[in-house]
Short mmCIF file of C-alpha atoms in Angstrom, two decimals:
data_model
loop_
_atom_site.label_atom_id
_atom_site.label_comp_id
_atom_site.label_asym_id
_atom_site.label_seq_id
_atom_site.Cartn_x
_atom_site.Cartn_y
_atom_site.Cartn_z
CA MET A 1 -14.18 47.71 21.27
CA THR A 2 -11.78 49.93 19.33
CA THR A 3 -10.77 53.39 20.50
CA SER A 4 -13.01 55.06 17.93
CA HIS A 5 -16.02 53.06 19.15
CA SER A 6 -15.38 53.87 22.81
CA GLN A 7 -14.93 57.57 22.02
CA GLN A 8 -18.21 57.72 20.16
CA LEU A 9 -20.08 55.78 22.85
CA THR A 10 -19.01 58.46 25.35
CA THR A 11 -19.51 61.43 23.01
CA LEU A 12 -23.26 60.79 22.68
CA PRO A 13 -23.83 60.46 26.45
CA SER A 14 -21.84 63.66 27.00
CA ARG A 15 -24.31 65.53 24.80
CA ARG A 16 -27.29 63.92 26.51
CA SER A 17 -25.87 64.73 29.95
CA SER A 18 -25.56 68.38 28.96
CA ARG A 19 -29.32 68.36 28.32
CA GLY A 20 -30.21 67.14 31.78
CA LEU A 21 -30.37 63.38 31.21
CA GLY A 22 -28.65 61.08 33.67
CA VAL A 23 -26.05 58.92 31.92
CA THR A 24 -24.19 55.81 33.06
CA VAL A 25 -21.43 54.39 30.86
CA LEU A 26 -20.89 50.62 31.14
CA HIS A 27 -17.41 49.87 29.80
CA THR A 28 -14.80 47.18 29.57
CA ASP A 29 -11.73 47.21 31.79
CA PHE A 30 -9.66 46.95 28.62
CA ASN A 31 -9.20 50.38 27.01
CA ALA A 32 -11.36 51.88 29.76
CA PRO A 33 -12.34 55.56 29.37
CA ASP A 34 -10.76 58.08 31.73
CA PRO A 35 -13.58 59.98 33.52
CA ALA A 36 -11.26 62.99 33.89
CA ARG A 37 -11.29 63.40 30.10
CA HIS A 38 -15.08 63.67 29.95
CA PRO A 39 -17.60 66.24 31.20
CA ALA A 40 -18.72 66.00 34.82
CA GLY A 41 -22.01 64.22 35.43
CA LEU A 42 -21.27 60.96 33.63
CA ALA A 43 -21.11 57.83 35.77
CA PHE A 44 -18.61 55.18 34.66
CA VAL A 45 -19.15 51.53 35.64
CA PRO A 46 -16.72 48.76 34.56
CA ILE A 47 -18.21 45.39 33.66
CA HIS A 48 -15.05 43.49 34.76
CA GLU A 49 -14.73 41.19 31.78
CA THR A 50 -11.95 38.66 31.23
CA LEU A 51 -10.71 38.83 27.65
CA PRO A 52 -9.01 35.88 25.93
CA GLY A 53 -5.78 36.47 24.07
CA GLU A 54 -7.39 36.48 20.63
CA ALA A 55 -9.50 39.50 21.62
CA THR A 56 -6.45 41.72 22.09
CA SER A 57 -3.65 40.06 20.09
CA PRO A 58 -2.29 42.15 17.21
CA ASP A 59 -2.12 38.92 15.19
CA SER A 60 -5.90 38.34 15.39
CA ASN A 61 -8.03 39.64 12.55
CA ILE A 62 -10.92 41.96 13.29
CA LEU A 63 -13.59 39.25 12.98
CA THR A 64 -11.80 37.02 15.50
CA LYS A 65 -11.56 39.98 17.87
CA LEU A 66 -15.26 40.85 17.55
CA LEU A 67 -16.43 37.28 18.11
CA ALA A 68 -14.14 36.92 21.14
CA LEU A 69 -15.32 40.25 22.59
CA ASN A 70 -18.98 39.32 22.21
CA ALA A 71 -18.45 35.97 23.91
CA ALA A 72 -16.35 37.40 26.75
CA CYS A 73 -18.55 40.44 27.47
CA ASP A 74 -21.98 38.79 27.26
CA ALA A 75 -22.35 37.67 30.88
CA PRO A 76 -20.42 40.58 32.48
CA PHE A 77 -22.48 43.17 30.58
CA ARG A 78 -25.73 41.40 31.42
CA HIS A 79 -24.78 41.25 35.12
CA ALA A 80 -23.71 44.93 35.23
CA LEU A 81 -26.90 46.12 33.52
CA ALA A 82 -29.10 43.93 35.75
CA SER A 83 -27.37 45.34 38.84
CA LEU A 84 -27.93 48.87 37.56
CA LEU A 85 -31.63 48.15 37.00
CA ARG A 86 -32.05 46.73 40.50
CA ALA A 87 -30.42 49.82 42.02
CA ARG A 88 -32.79 52.25 40.26
CA HIS A 89 -35.88 53.72 41.87
CA ARG A 90 -39.20 53.27 40.13
CA ASP A 91 -39.25 56.91 39.07
CA ASP A 92 -35.68 56.66 37.74
CA ASP A 93 -35.98 53.92 35.12
CA VAL A 94 -33.36 53.31 32.47
CA ALA A 95 -34.76 55.01 29.38
CA CYS A 96 -32.57 53.18 26.87
CA ALA A 97 -29.21 51.54 26.30
CA VAL A 98 -26.98 52.84 23.49
CA VAL A 99 -24.94 49.80 22.47
CA ASP A 100 -22.03 49.40 20.07
CA GLY A 101 -23.66 48.05 16.91
CA GLN A 102 -21.10 45.24 16.60
CA CYS A 103 -21.91 43.93 20.09
CA PHE A 104 -24.82 41.63 19.27
CA ALA A 105 -24.52 39.89 22.66
CA ALA A 106 -24.99 43.18 24.54
CA MET A 107 -27.94 44.17 22.35
CA ARG A 108 -29.62 40.83 23.07
CA ALA A 109 -28.90 41.08 26.79
CA ALA A 110 -30.37 44.59 27.08
CA GLY A 111 -33.48 43.54 25.16
CA GLU A 112 -34.00 40.47 27.32
CA LEU A 113 -33.75 42.65 30.43
CA GLY A 114 -36.52 44.87 29.06
CA VAL A 115 -34.36 47.89 28.24
CA PRO A 116 -35.02 49.70 24.91
CA VAL A 117 -31.91 49.57 22.73
CA LEU A 118 -30.35 51.99 20.26
CA ALA A 119 -27.56 50.45 18.16
CA LEU A 120 -24.65 52.82 17.48
CA ARG A 121 -23.01 52.08 14.14
CA THR A 122 -19.60 53.66 13.59
CA ASP A 123 -19.52 52.76 9.90
CA SER A 124 -21.42 54.54 7.14
CA ALA A 125 -25.07 53.88 6.31
CA ALA A 126 -23.92 52.54 2.92
CA ALA A 127 -21.47 50.09 4.49
CA PHE A 128 -24.04 48.91 7.05
CA ARG A 129 -26.60 48.26 4.30
CA LYS A 130 -24.07 46.24 2.31
CA MET A 131 -23.04 44.35 5.42
CA LEU A 132 -26.64 43.30 6.12
CA ALA A 133 -26.96 42.12 2.52
CA ILE A 134 -23.89 39.83 2.62
CA PRO A 135 -25.73 36.56 3.46
CA ARG A 136 -28.26 37.20 0.66
CA LEU A 137 -25.52 38.12 -1.81
CA ARG A 138 -23.55 35.03 -0.78
CA ASP A 139 -26.54 32.84 -1.58
CA ALA A 140 -26.84 34.58 -4.97
CA GLY A 141 -23.18 33.80 -5.74
CA TYR A 142 -21.75 37.32 -5.47
CA ILE A 143 -19.49 36.87 -2.46
CA PRO A 144 -15.86 35.90 -3.21
CA ILE A 145 -15.41 32.31 -1.97
CA LYS A 146 -13.07 29.48 -2.83
CA GLY A 147 -13.59 28.49 -6.44
CA ASN A 148 -14.75 31.91 -7.63
CA LYS A 149 -12.99 33.04 -10.76
CA LYS A 150 -10.89 36.14 -10.29
CA GLU A 151 -12.60 38.00 -13.12
CA LYS A 152 -15.90 37.89 -11.19
CA LEU A 153 -14.40 40.26 -8.61
CA ASP A 154 -14.86 43.15 -11.04
CA GLU A 155 -18.52 42.43 -11.79
CA PRO A 156 -21.05 45.03 -10.55
CA VAL A 157 -23.28 43.99 -7.66
CA PRO A 158 -27.01 44.23 -8.54
CA GLU A 159 -28.89 46.77 -6.39
CA PHE A 160 -25.59 48.18 -5.11
CA GLU A 161 -23.97 49.85 -8.13
CA PRO A 162 -21.32 51.27 -8.43
CA LEU A 163 -19.91 48.61 -6.07
CA ARG A 164 -17.99 45.70 -7.52
CA VAL A 165 -17.80 42.22 -6.00
CA ARG A 166 -14.28 42.99 -4.73
CA ASP A 167 -15.68 45.95 -2.75
CA LEU A 168 -18.03 43.86 -0.60
CA ILE A 169 -17.17 43.57 3.07
CA ARG A 170 -14.60 40.87 3.72
CA VAL A 171 -11.90 40.03 6.24
CA GLU A 172 -8.64 38.40 5.17
CA GLY A 173 -8.08 35.15 7.06
CA SER A 174 -11.80 34.53 7.62
CA ASP A 175 -13.95 32.35 5.43
CA THR A 176 -17.34 33.34 4.07
CA ASP A 177 -19.27 31.20 6.54
CA GLU A 178 -17.58 32.91 9.51
CA ILE A 179 -18.29 36.37 8.12
CA CYS A 180 -21.92 35.52 7.31
CA GLY A 181 -22.38 33.96 10.76
CA PHE A 182 -21.21 37.14 12.48
CA ILE A 183 -23.33 39.37 10.23
CA THR A 184 -26.39 37.19 10.83
CA SER A 185 -25.88 37.50 14.61
CA VAL A 186 -25.70 41.30 14.30
CA ALA A 187 -28.71 41.50 11.98
CA ASP A 188 -30.81 39.18 14.16
CA ALA A 189 -30.00 41.20 17.29
CA VAL A 190 -30.86 44.47 15.52
CA ARG A 191 -34.17 43.21 14.16
CA ALA A 192 -35.20 41.45 17.38
CA THR A 193 -34.25 43.97 20.07
CA VAL A 194 -33.35 47.38 18.64
CA SER A 195 -35.69 50.39 18.60
CA GLY A 196 -33.52 52.45 16.26
CA VAL A 197 -30.07 52.75 14.69
CA VAL A 198 -27.76 55.69 15.40
CA LEU A 199 -25.15 56.35 12.73
CA ASN A 200 -22.06 58.51 12.66
CA THR A 201 -22.99 60.12 9.35
CA PHE A 202 -24.97 63.05 7.99
CA GLU A 203 -27.77 63.64 5.50
CA ALA A 204 -25.70 65.70 3.07
CA VAL A 205 -23.61 62.67 2.07
CA GLU A 206 -25.95 59.73 2.78
CA ALA A 207 -29.57 60.82 2.53
CA SER A 208 -30.44 58.09 -0.01
CA GLU A 209 -28.65 55.32 1.93
CA LEU A 210 -30.31 56.36 5.18
CA SER A 211 -33.73 56.23 3.57
CA LYS A 212 -33.07 52.76 2.13
CA LEU A 213 -31.72 51.51 5.47
CA GLN A 214 -34.81 52.67 7.35
CA SER A 215 -37.04 50.96 4.79
CA GLU A 216 -35.12 47.68 4.86
CA LEU A 217 -34.94 47.47 8.67
CA SER A 218 -38.35 49.05 9.38
CA LEU A 219 -36.52 51.05 12.05
CA PRO A 220 -35.66 54.75 12.37
CA ALA A 221 -32.07 55.58 11.41
CA PHE A 222 -30.68 58.66 13.16
CA ALA A 223 -27.81 60.47 11.45
CA VAL A 224 -26.00 62.25 14.30
CA GLY A 225 -22.53 62.77 12.82
CA PRO A 226 -19.88 63.77 12.31
CA LEU A 227 -19.41 62.83 15.97
CA HIS A 228 -15.78 63.94 16.10
CA LEU A 229 -16.97 67.54 15.68
CA LEU A 230 -19.29 67.12 18.68
CA SER A 231 -16.45 65.57 20.64
CA SER A 232 -14.13 68.45 19.77
CA SER A 233 -16.64 71.08 20.84
CA SER A 234 -17.42 69.30 24.10
CA SER A 235 -13.69 69.12 24.85
CA SER A 236 -12.92 72.74 23.97
CA SER A 237 -12.08 73.59 27.57
CA GLN A 238 -9.53 70.78 27.81
CA ALA A 239 -5.98 70.59 26.53
CA PRO A 240 -5.77 69.72 22.82
CA ALA A 241 -4.35 66.29 23.58
CA ALA A 242 -7.39 65.46 25.69
CA ALA A 243 -9.78 65.90 22.80
CA GLU A 244 -8.50 62.78 21.06
CA GLN A 245 -8.16 59.43 22.84
CA SER A 246 -6.07 56.64 21.42
CA LEU A 247 -4.49 53.30 22.24
CA HIS A 248 -1.20 55.00 21.29
CA GLU A 249 0.35 58.18 22.62
CA PRO A 250 0.39 60.77 19.80
CA ASP A 251 3.67 62.39 18.85
CA ARG A 252 2.74 66.06 19.05
CA GLY A 253 6.19 67.05 17.86
CA CYS A 254 4.93 66.52 14.32
CA LEU A 255 2.79 69.69 14.59
CA PRO A 256 5.70 72.20 14.86
CA TRP A 257 7.41 70.15 12.13
CA LEU A 258 4.37 70.80 9.91
CA ASP A 259 4.58 74.50 10.79
CA GLY A 260 7.82 74.69 8.81
CA HIS A 261 6.19 73.62 5.52
CA PRO A 262 4.24 75.61 2.92
CA PRO A 263 0.46 75.19 2.64
CA ARG A 264 -0.79 71.95 1.07
CA SER A 265 2.73 70.57 0.60
CA VAL A 266 2.87 67.53 2.95
CA LEU A 267 1.47 64.07 2.24
CA TYR A 268 -0.04 62.55 5.40
CA VAL A 269 -0.01 58.72 5.53
CA SER A 270 -1.87 56.64 8.13
CA LEU A 271 -3.65 53.28 7.94
CA GLY A 272 -5.48 53.81 11.24
CA SER A 273 -5.40 51.92 14.51
CA LEU A 274 -6.21 48.39 13.28
CA ALA A 275 -5.36 47.92 9.60
CA CYS A 276 -2.23 45.91 8.81
CA VAL A 277 -0.29 45.17 5.63
CA ASP A 278 2.25 42.48 4.78
CA ARG A 279 5.98 43.15 4.60
CA VAL A 280 6.03 43.41 0.79
CA LEU A 281 3.30 46.06 0.69
CA PHE A 282 4.86 47.96 3.61
CA ASP A 283 8.17 48.16 1.74
CA GLU A 284 6.36 49.28 -1.43
CA MET A 285 4.72 52.09 0.54
CA ALA A 286 8.09 53.09 1.96
CA TRP A 287 9.86 53.24 -1.40
CA GLY A 288 6.89 54.99 -2.98
CA LEU A 289 7.26 57.74 -0.39
CA ALA A 290 11.02 57.83 -0.82
CA ARG A 291 10.79 58.28 -4.58
CA SER A 292 7.80 60.61 -4.61
CA GLY A 293 9.97 63.62 -3.97
CA VAL A 294 7.36 65.22 -1.66
CA PRO A 295 7.49 65.90 2.10
CA PHE A 296 5.51 63.33 4.08
CA LEU A 297 4.31 62.56 7.59
CA TRP A 298 3.96 58.76 7.96
CA VAL A 299 2.32 57.00 10.90
CA VAL A 300 4.06 53.65 11.43
CA ARG A 301 2.48 52.21 14.54
CA PRO A 302 3.45 49.00 16.37
CA GLY A 303 1.69 46.05 14.78
CA SER A 304 1.45 47.65 11.32
CA ILE A 305 2.79 44.53 9.60
CA THR A 306 1.06 41.17 9.70
CA GLY A 307 2.96 38.31 11.27
CA VAL A 308 5.04 40.39 13.72
CA GLY A 309 5.33 38.44 16.97
CA ASP A 310 4.29 39.58 20.44
CA ASP A 311 7.92 40.32 21.37
CA ASP A 312 7.83 43.19 18.89
CA ALA A 313 4.33 44.38 19.77
CA GLU A 314 5.50 47.66 21.35
CA ALA A 315 7.95 48.63 18.60
CA PRO A 316 7.13 49.84 15.09
CA PRO A 317 8.35 47.56 12.29
CA PRO A 318 11.84 48.19 10.89
CA LEU A 319 12.05 50.32 7.77
CA PRO A 320 13.69 49.07 4.56
CA GLU A 321 17.47 49.36 4.53
CA GLY A 322 18.54 52.72 3.13
CA PHE A 323 15.09 54.30 3.40
CA GLU A 324 15.88 56.72 6.24
CA GLU A 325 19.03 58.03 4.57
CA GLU A 326 17.11 58.76 1.38
CA THR A 327 14.19 60.52 3.06
CA ARG A 328 15.65 62.10 6.21
CA ALA A 329 15.41 65.65 4.83
CA ARG A 330 11.82 65.30 3.56
CA GLY A 331 9.91 62.97 5.83
CA ARG A 332 8.91 62.46 9.42
CA ILE A 333 7.85 59.09 10.83
CA VAL A 334 5.85 58.81 14.05
CA LYS A 335 4.23 55.92 15.96
CA TRP A 336 0.99 57.86 16.16
CA ALA A 337 -0.23 61.36 15.29
CA PRO A 338 -2.94 63.67 16.65
CA GLN A 339 -4.88 63.09 13.45
CA ARG A 340 -7.60 65.72 13.73
CA GLU A 341 -5.04 68.45 14.32
CA VAL A 342 -2.83 67.09 11.54
CA LEU A 343 -5.68 67.07 9.01
CA ALA A 344 -6.66 70.60 10.05
CA HIS A 345 -3.09 71.87 9.57
CA GLN A 346 -2.59 74.12 6.55
CA ALA A 347 0.57 72.26 5.51
CA ILE A 348 -1.32 69.02 4.80
CA GLY A 349 -2.05 68.29 1.15
CA PRO A 350 -3.44 64.80 0.42
CA PHE A 351 -4.19 62.03 2.94
CA TRP A 352 -3.09 58.45 2.09
CA THR A 353 -5.68 56.52 4.10
CA HIS A 354 -7.12 53.05 4.68
CA CYS A 355 -10.58 54.64 4.33
CA GLY A 356 -11.81 53.83 7.80
CA TRP A 357 -15.06 55.73 8.26
CA ASN A 358 -13.72 57.98 11.04
CA SER A 359 -10.67 58.94 8.99
CA THR A 360 -12.88 59.53 5.95
CA LEU A 361 -15.23 61.82 7.88
CA GLU A 362 -12.33 63.74 9.42
CA SER A 363 -10.74 64.20 6.01
CA MET A 364 -14.03 65.32 4.41
CA CYS A 365 -14.69 67.85 7.16
CA GLU A 366 -11.27 69.43 6.65
CA GLY A 367 -11.53 69.39 2.83
CA VAL A 368 -8.47 67.14 2.49
CA PRO A 369 -8.31 64.98 -0.70
CA MET A 370 -7.71 61.26 -0.15
CA LEU A 371 -5.50 58.62 -1.71
CA VAL A 372 -7.35 55.43 -0.74
CA GLN A 373 -5.88 52.05 0.21
CA PRO A 374 -8.64 49.96 1.85
CA CYS A 375 -7.59 46.92 3.87
CA PHE A 376 -10.65 45.10 5.26
CA GLY A 377 -14.26 45.28 6.42
CA ASP A 378 -16.24 48.34 5.37
CA GLN A 379 -13.17 50.11 3.97
CA MET A 380 -13.62 48.76 0.43
CA VAL A 381 -17.17 50.14 0.28
CA THR A 382 -16.06 53.53 1.59
CA ALA A 383 -13.10 53.67 -0.80
CA ARG A 384 -15.23 52.90 -3.88
CA LEU A 385 -17.89 55.45 -2.95
CA SER A 386 -15.23 58.06 -2.14
CA ILE A 387 -13.71 57.61 -5.60
CA ILE A 388 -17.09 57.86 -7.30
CA THR A 389 -17.98 61.00 -5.30
CA ALA A 390 -14.63 62.64 -6.10
CA CYS A 391 -15.10 61.97 -9.82
CA ALA A 392 -18.74 63.12 -9.94
#
């Protein structure tokens, strides 16, 4: 699972633990949570999975990663949960399992072991609804596949206006059958085993979508977000760096650098922890920043450019020749930033974002306007709806 998913799967148990419920967190060895960074009272149990290379390679697209993770974690998760059930006393039953909503194998396993399941979705209610509709829209001819004319990409999607065909969930490098197969596995697991869906969203922005989702699934949909605000409050006694977990170490030196700038003067640029662009688009971003004339803070993480080999996995991609000389006085480039603190800083003006749902929520909560550049998955849906909301 991604860092954002693992954070949210431990944020909810932290809140439940504070209300007197016993909580055990089953987690992968890869990107394992650090118990010291979470409130006392949570039990952490690794499932001891063995991940294939495509599950962790920066060259694998997100769909390949998710399919590999589901296959690799199926048996280990099932074994760990069965062992936990056997160790419980009769008066200490497992009330429910909160499972990452992309992990259809884990949802199935929990259901087959007789444990009620809540699926945690870390995308928006709107994006989840559109995702579930992909197979039906494919059959109706609305999904971009080989042979589709380009002009059809700008056609509105019936029942989902203002979305266009180009906004529907897709993954570069994956064909329509692969995407629909994954979505069908998720949908089948939700409908067959899940007692409710938990979403990192809130009624003020998605009341209509939540209502439609509940009706279409015949399941309750619980809006419990924004979860990053719950996480921040539960971590208030810890050091600021502990409130935000990441696969990359944040460069906190960017915060005093921001202190030296006037309010709302700095453009913050980050495409998140997974999104990648090709070399041509990366260079266009770089020269756009260089010629904008505004101060900027740009996150250029390792693996930001598609096609970079494993030998370069730990280093950020090289910048265009001459870029640093032209921008040295105005810009700062970091491998990773403490994003919540950056977005809350008074010096930040707009946020150039890939429109991942977590970044979108964090930006909304801080009142930061967004310049959107979606890359894959649910990001196109979020970007379109963000534009429509901003223009309303």
